[in-house]
């Protein structure tokens, strides 16, 4: 990594990465055991709960085995976060559940199977849902998969196969028929951002909310400059489609034979908009954690141009405004990490975050590129 660019505090040290934690694991285990017994109408035994390190920064993820019905079943639970400096101003698990259930029922997209949900907060103090654990391989976030993990041990041909398997499913998301009554009804109930204009408004408001510490707004010229650029260069959308939102390799469970996708995870940023934004996020997040860190990408991964061409051929959509959506992706990620930095370190973190950190430097690089 170059001397000029530094990692954000949340990536320099996993111990201070703001991953939500359980306040009382044993109490949570006991309550969950009793509640799940009632839901499944069977005596359930949960020996222990595990909260994997570095599994996310916006919710609590629990992995556990539950014994019931004469067998042992593996589950994953997501609990709404709590605390003073949350990543998002509102976190609606119900929307995630509705979208995942809708995709499971009305599409061929591989998504986790939700087996139970409790959205009132009466049991654990916060809403949660439980999914069957999906077997497979997930590219790691920390360290990034270009640096460590199972992908580094694969042949270039296998890496290319894995990347394209994810890209194929990403293209499939953009083909979801949102005019179908069973799908449009769910999306209407969820009240998602409905187009790019509404998404820009969301992120402008997010900036005003997120860059606060102890009631004091902490403005920054770079964030405001790029938000203004996005407004001034806002393109006409080619289509309004379902957008996964957090479309990146680390949110994909690949099948054990590495030929396909077992599940697409984390629908917390789901929205309606131009499907090109999902492709841009997929590419930007991959490039950021290799090129953005002055680290060579793994051999076998297709270039940006190859991936864009593949996606365009599969979807039939134009990629004319890819540059715009790459900037949009970089701005969103920088704002999210800026929020985390404020929660961890206050105003000094903001000054360093938007002047020294790798994600902002790479965003500036993308912004300077000539639009295709």
JSON list of C-alpha atoms in Angstrom, two decimals, residues 105-235:
[
{"chain": "A", "resi": 105, "resn": "UNK", "atom": "CA", "xyz": [-41.25, -17.50, -4.02]},
{"chain": "A", "resi": 106, "resn": "UNK", "atom": "CA", "xyz": [-41.32, -15.65, -7.35]},
{"chain": "A", "resi": 107, "resn": "UNK", "atom": "CA", "xyz": [-37.85, -15.96, -8.90]},
{"chain": "A", "resi": 108, "resn": "UNK", "atom": "CA", "xyz": [-35.08, -18.49, -9.49]},
{"chain": "A", "resi": 109, "resn": "UNK", "atom": "CA", "xyz": [-32.56, -16.36, -7.61]},
{"chain": "A", "resi": 110, "resn": "UNK", "atom": "CA", "xyz": [-30.73, -18.25, -4.85]},
{"chain": "A", "resi": 111, "resn": "UNK", "atom": "CA", "xyz": [-31.48, -16.56, -1.52]},
{"chain": "A", "resi": 112, "resn": "UNK", "atom": "CA", "xyz": [-31.39, -17.77, 2.09]},
{"chain": "A", "resi": 113, "resn": "UNK", "atom": "CA", "xyz": [-34.45, -19.58, 3.46]},
{"chain": "A", "resi": 114, "resn": "UNK", "atom": "CA", "xyz": [-36.05, -17.67, 6.33]},
{"chain": "A", "resi": 115, "resn": "UNK", "atom": "CA", "xyz": [-37.53, -20.10, 8.85]},
{"chain": "A", "resi": 116, "resn": "UNK", "atom": "CA", "xyz": [-38.73, -17.72, 11.56]},
{"chain": "A", "resi": 117, "resn": "UNK", "atom": "CA", "xyz": [-38.89, -14.01, 12.35]},
{"chain": "A", "resi": 118, "resn": "UNK", "atom": "CA", "xyz": [-39.77, -11.86, 15.34]},
{"chain": "A", "resi": 119, "resn": "UNK", "atom": "CA", "xyz": [-40.16, -8.22, 14.37]},
{"chain": "A", "resi": 120, "resn": "UNK", "atom": "CA", "xyz": [-41.71, -6.69, 17.49]},
{"chain": "A", "resi": 121, "resn": "UNK", "atom": "CA", "xyz": [-38.55, -6.76, 19.60]},
{"chain": "A", "resi": 122, "resn": "UNK", "atom": "CA", "xyz": [-40.45, -8.44, 22.43]},
{"chain": "A", "resi": 123, "resn": "UNK", "atom": "CA", "xyz": [-38.14, -11.46, 22.69]},
{"chain": "A", "resi": 124, "resn": "UNK", "atom": "CA", "xyz": [-34.59, -10.15, 22.34]},
{"chain": "A", "resi": 125, "resn": "UNK", "atom": "CA", "xyz": [-35.25, -6.42, 22.67]},
{"chain": "A", "resi": 126, "resn": "UNK", "atom": "CA", "xyz": [-34.73, -5.92, 18.93]},
{"chain": "A", "resi": 127, "resn": "UNK", "atom": "CA", "xyz": [-36.31, -7.48, 15.83]},
{"chain": "A", "resi": 128, "resn": "UNK", "atom": "CA", "xyz": [-34.59, -10.51, 14.35]},
{"chain": "A", "resi": 129, "resn": "UNK", "atom": "CA", "xyz": [-35.01, -13.26, 11.78]},
{"chain": "A", "resi": 130, "resn": "UNK", "atom": "CA", "xyz": [-33.54, -16.75, 11.43]},
{"chain": "A", "resi": 131, "resn": "UNK", "atom": "CA", "xyz": [-32.37, -18.41, 8.22]},
{"chain": "A", "resi": 132, "resn": "UNK", "atom": "CA", "xyz": [-31.23, -21.90, 7.42]},
{"chain": "A", "resi": 133, "resn": "UNK", "atom": "CA", "xyz": [-27.47, -21.85, 7.11]},
{"chain": "A", "resi": 134, "resn": "UNK", "atom": "CA", "xyz": [-26.45, -22.14, 3.46]},
{"chain": "A", "resi": 135, "resn": "UNK", "atom": "CA", "xyz": [-23.45, -24.34, 2.81]},
{"chain": "A", "resi": 136, "resn": "UNK", "atom": "CA", "xyz": [-20.78, -23.00, 0.51]},
{"chain": "A", "resi": 137, "resn": "UNK", "atom": "CA", "xyz": [-17.82, -20.62, 0.20]},
{"chain": "A", "resi": 138, "resn": "UNK", "atom": "CA", "xyz": [-17.83, -16.88, 0.92]},
{"chain": "A", "resi": 139, "resn": "UNK", "atom": "CA", "xyz": [-14.98, -14.61, -0.25]},
{"chain": "A", "resi": 140, "resn": "UNK", "atom": "CA", "xyz": [-13.61, -12.90, 2.88]},
{"chain": "A", "resi": 141, "resn": "UNK", "atom": "CA", "xyz": [-13.94, -9.21, 3.64]},
{"chain": "A", "resi": 142, "resn": "UNK", "atom": "CA", "xyz": [-11.03, -8.89, 6.05]},
{"chain": "A", "resi": 143, "resn": "UNK", "atom": "CA", "xyz": [-8.41, -9.43, 4.83]},
{"chain": "A", "resi": 144, "resn": "UNK", "atom": "CA", "xyz": [-9.83, -8.82, 1.35]},
{"chain": "A", "resi": 145, "resn": "UNK", "atom": "CA", "xyz": [-10.10, -11.92, -0.81]},
{"chain": "A", "resi": 146, "resn": "UNK", "atom": "CA", "xyz": [-7.38, -10.63, -3.17]},
{"chain": "A", "resi": 147, "resn": "UNK", "atom": "CA", "xyz": [-4.96, -10.87, -0.24]},
{"chain": "A", "resi": 148, "resn": "UNK", "atom": "CA", "xyz": [-6.01, -13.95, 1.70]},
{"chain": "A", "resi": 149, "resn": "UNK", "atom": "CA", "xyz": [-8.57, -16.74, 1.88]},
{"chain": "A", "resi": 150, "resn": "UNK", "atom": "CA", "xyz": [-9.70, -19.64, -0.25]},
{"chain": "A", "resi": 151, "resn": "UNK", "atom": "CA", "xyz": [-9.69, -17.72, -3.54]},
{"chain": "A", "resi": 152, "resn": "UNK", "atom": "CA", "xyz": [-5.92, -17.19, -3.29]},
{"chain": "A", "resi": 153, "resn": "UNK", "atom": "CA", "xyz": [-5.51, -20.97, -3.39]},
{"chain": "A", "resi": 154, "resn": "UNK", "atom": "CA", "xyz": [-7.50, -21.45, -6.61]},
{"chain": "A", "resi": 155, "resn": "UNK", "atom": "CA", "xyz": [-6.28, -21.59, -10.19]},
{"chain": "A", "resi": 156, "resn": "UNK", "atom": "CA", "xyz": [-6.82, -18.53, -12.41]},
{"chain": "A", "resi": 157, "resn": "UNK", "atom": "CA", "xyz": [-9.43, -20.53, -14.35]},
{"chain": "A", "resi": 158, "resn": "UNK", "atom": "CA", "xyz": [-11.38, -21.29, -11.16]},
{"chain": "A", "resi": 159, "resn": "UNK", "atom": "CA", "xyz": [-11.24, -17.67, -10.04]},
{"chain": "A", "resi": 160, "resn": "UNK", "atom": "CA", "xyz": [-12.62, -16.54, -13.38]},
{"chain": "A", "resi": 161, "resn": "UNK", "atom": "CA", "xyz": [-15.36, -19.16, -13.08]},
{"chain": "A", "resi": 162, "resn": "UNK", "atom": "CA", "xyz": [-16.29, -17.94, -9.59]},
{"chain": "A", "resi": 163, "resn": "UNK", "atom": "CA", "xyz": [-16.35, -14.29, -10.64]},
{"chain": "A", "resi": 164, "resn": "UNK", "atom": "CA", "xyz": [-18.52, -15.00, -13.67]},
{"chain": "A", "resi": 165, "resn": "UNK", "atom": "CA", "xyz": [-20.89, -17.16, -11.61]},
{"chain": "A", "resi": 166, "resn": "UNK", "atom": "CA", "xyz": [-21.51, -14.16, -9.36]},
{"chain": "A", "resi": 167, "resn": "UNK", "atom": "CA", "xyz": [-21.78, -11.80, -12.31]},
{"chain": "A", "resi": 168, "resn": "UNK", "atom": "CA", "xyz": [-24.34, -14.10, -13.95]},
{"chain": "A", "resi": 169, "resn": "UNK", "atom": "CA", "xyz": [-26.54, -13.99, -10.86]},
{"chain": "A", "resi": 170, "resn": "UNK", "atom": "CA", "xyz": [-26.09, -10.22, -10.64]},
{"chain": "A", "resi": 171, "resn": "UNK", "atom": "CA", "xyz": [-27.41, -9.95, -14.19]},
{"chain": "A", "resi": 172, "resn": "UNK", "atom": "CA", "xyz": [-30.33, -12.16, -13.16]},
{"chain": "A", "resi": 173, "resn": "UNK", "atom": "CA", "xyz": [-31.32, -9.72, -10.41]},
{"chain": "A", "resi": 174, "resn": "UNK", "atom": "CA", "xyz": [-31.79, -7.03, -13.05]},
{"chain": "A", "resi": 175, "resn": "UNK", "atom": "CA", "xyz": [-34.22, -9.31, -14.91]},
{"chain": "A", "resi": 176, "resn": "UNK", "atom": "CA", "xyz": [-36.68, -9.70, -12.02]},
{"chain": "A", "resi": 177, "resn": "UNK", "atom": "CA", "xyz": [-40.14, -8.79, -13.35]},
{"chain": "A", "resi": 178, "resn": "UNK", "atom": "CA", "xyz": [-41.16, -6.03, -10.96]},
{"chain": "A", "resi": 179, "resn": "UNK", "atom": "CA", "xyz": [-44.45, -5.58, -12.84]},
{"chain": "A", "resi": 180, "resn": "UNK", "atom": "CA", "xyz": [-45.63, -9.02, -11.67]},
{"chain": "A", "resi": 181, "resn": "UNK", "atom": "CA", "xyz": [-48.43, -8.42, -9.17]},
{"chain": "A", "resi": 182, "resn": "UNK", "atom": "CA", "xyz": [-46.95, -10.61, -6.42]},
{"chain": "A", "resi": 183, "resn": "UNK", "atom": "CA", "xyz": [-43.64, -8.75, -6.72]},
{"chain": "A", "resi": 184, "resn": "UNK", "atom": "CA", "xyz": [-44.93, -5.22, -7.27]},
{"chain": "A", "resi": 185, "resn": "UNK", "atom": "CA", "xyz": [-47.22, -5.59, -4.26]},
{"chain": "A", "resi": 186, "resn": "UNK", "atom": "CA", "xyz": [-44.34, -6.45, -1.96]},
{"chain": "A", "resi": 187, "resn": "UNK", "atom": "CA", "xyz": [-42.13, -3.67, -3.32]},
{"chain": "A", "resi": 188, "resn": "UNK", "atom": "CA", "xyz": [-44.96, -1.18, -2.90]},
{"chain": "A", "resi": 189, "resn": "UNK", "atom": "CA", "xyz": [-45.48, -2.24, 0.72]},
{"chain": "A", "resi": 190, "resn": "UNK", "atom": "CA", "xyz": [-41.75, -1.88, 1.39]},
{"chain": "A", "resi": 191, "resn": "UNK", "atom": "CA", "xyz": [-41.75, 1.76, 0.20]},
{"chain": "A", "resi": 192, "resn": "UNK", "atom": "CA", "xyz": [-38.24, 1.50, -1.25]},
{"chain": "A", "resi": 193, "resn": "UNK", "atom": "CA", "xyz": [-36.47, 4.39, -2.98]},
{"chain": "A", "resi": 194, "resn": "UNK", "atom": "CA", "xyz": [-38.09, 4.28, -6.40]},
{"chain": "A", "resi": 195, "resn": "UNK", "atom": "CA", "xyz": [-35.49, 5.82, -8.71]},
{"chain": "A", "resi": 196, "resn": "UNK", "atom": "CA", "xyz": [-32.10, 7.52, -8.83]},
{"chain": "A", "resi": 197, "resn": "UNK", "atom": "CA", "xyz": [-33.51, 10.89, -7.79]},
{"chain": "A", "resi": 198, "resn": "UNK", "atom": "CA", "xyz": [-34.96, 9.40, -4.61]},
{"chain": "A", "resi": 199, "resn": "UNK", "atom": "CA", "xyz": [-31.74, 7.54, -3.93]},
{"chain": "A", "resi": 200, "resn": "UNK", "atom": "CA", "xyz": [-29.69, 10.73, -4.26]},
{"chain": "A", "resi": 201, "resn": "UNK", "atom": "CA", "xyz": [-32.06, 12.44, -1.84]},
{"chain": "A", "resi": 202, "resn": "UNK", "atom": "CA", "xyz": [-31.60, 9.56, 0.57]},
{"chain": "A", "resi": 203, "resn": "UNK", "atom": "CA", "xyz": [-27.80, 9.83, 0.47]},
{"chain": "A", "resi": 204, "resn": "UNK", "atom": "CA", "xyz": [-27.85, 13.62, 0.77]},
{"chain": "A", "resi": 205, "resn": "UNK", "atom": "CA", "xyz": [-29.98, 13.23, 3.89]},
{"chain": "A", "resi": 206, "resn": "UNK", "atom": "CA", "xyz": [-27.75, 10.40, 5.05]},
{"chain": "A", "resi": 207, "resn": "UNK", "atom": "CA", "xyz": [-24.73, 12.69, 4.89]},
{"chain": "A", "resi": 208, "resn": "UNK", "atom": "CA", "xyz": [-26.52, 15.29, 7.02]},
{"chain": "A", "resi": 209, "resn": "UNK", "atom": "CA", "xyz": [-27.50, 12.61, 9.56]},
{"chain": "A", "resi": 210, "resn": "UNK", "atom": "CA", "xyz": [-24.33, 10.52, 9.56]},
{"chain": "A", "resi": 211, "resn": "UNK", "atom": "CA", "xyz": [-21.72, 13.25, 9.90]},
{"chain": "A", "resi": 212, "resn": "UNK", "atom": "CA", "xyz": [-22.77, 14.23, 13.38]},
{"chain": "A", "resi": 213, "resn": "UNK", "atom": "CA", "xyz": [-20.99, 13.72, 16.68]},
{"chain": "A", "resi": 214, "resn": "UNK", "atom": "CA", "xyz": [-22.65, 14.65, 19.96]},
{"chain": "A", "resi": 215, "resn": "UNK", "atom": "CA", "xyz": [-25.23, 16.74, 18.13]},
{"chain": "A", "resi": 216, "resn": "UNK", "atom": "CA", "xyz": [-22.66, 18.68, 16.12]},
{"chain": "A", "resi": 217, "resn": "UNK", "atom": "CA", "xyz": [-22.65, 18.46, 12.32]},
{"chain": "A", "resi": 218, "resn": "UNK", "atom": "CA", "xyz": [-19.21, 17.76, 10.88]},
{"chain": "A", "resi": 219, "resn": "UNK", "atom": "CA", "xyz": [-19.26, 18.90, 7.24]},
{"chain": "A", "resi": 220, "resn": "UNK", "atom": "CA", "xyz": [-16.59, 18.00, 4.76]},
{"chain": "A", "resi": 221, "resn": "UNK", "atom": "CA", "xyz": [-15.85, 19.63, 1.43]},
{"chain": "A", "resi": 222, "resn": "UNK", "atom": "CA", "xyz": [-15.11, 16.38, -0.44]},
{"chain": "A", "resi": 223, "resn": "UNK", "atom": "CA", "xyz": [-18.41, 14.74, 0.48]},
{"chain": "A", "resi": 224, "resn": "UNK", "atom": "CA", "xyz": [-20.40, 17.83, -0.43]},
{"chain": "A", "resi": 225, "resn": "UNK", "atom": "CA", "xyz": [-18.46, 18.37, -3.67]},
{"chain": "A", "resi": 226, "resn": "UNK", "atom": "CA", "xyz": [-19.10, 14.83, -4.91]},
{"chain": "A", "resi": 227, "resn": "UNK", "atom": "CA", "xyz": [-22.75, 14.86, -3.87]},
{"chain": "A", "resi": 228, "resn": "UNK", "atom": "CA", "xyz": [-23.11, 18.07, -5.88]},
{"chain": "A", "resi": 229, "resn": "UNK", "atom": "CA", "xyz": [-21.34, 16.45, -8.86]},
{"chain": "A", "resi": 230, "resn": "UNK", "atom": "CA", "xyz": [-23.78, 13.52, -8.75]},
{"chain": "A", "resi": 231, "resn": "UNK", "atom": "CA", "xyz": [-26.72, 15.92, -8.90]},
{"chain": "A", "resi": 232, "resn": "UNK", "atom": "CA", "xyz": [-25.25, 17.98, -11.71]},
{"chain": "A", "resi": 233, "resn": "UNK", "atom": "CA", "xyz": [-24.39, 14.94, -13.82]},
{"chain": "A", "resi": 234, "resn": "UNK", "atom": "CA", "xyz": [-27.46, 12.87, -13.01]},
{"chain": "A", "resi": 235, "resn": "UNK", "atom": "CA", "xyz": [-28.25, 10.77, -16.11]}
]
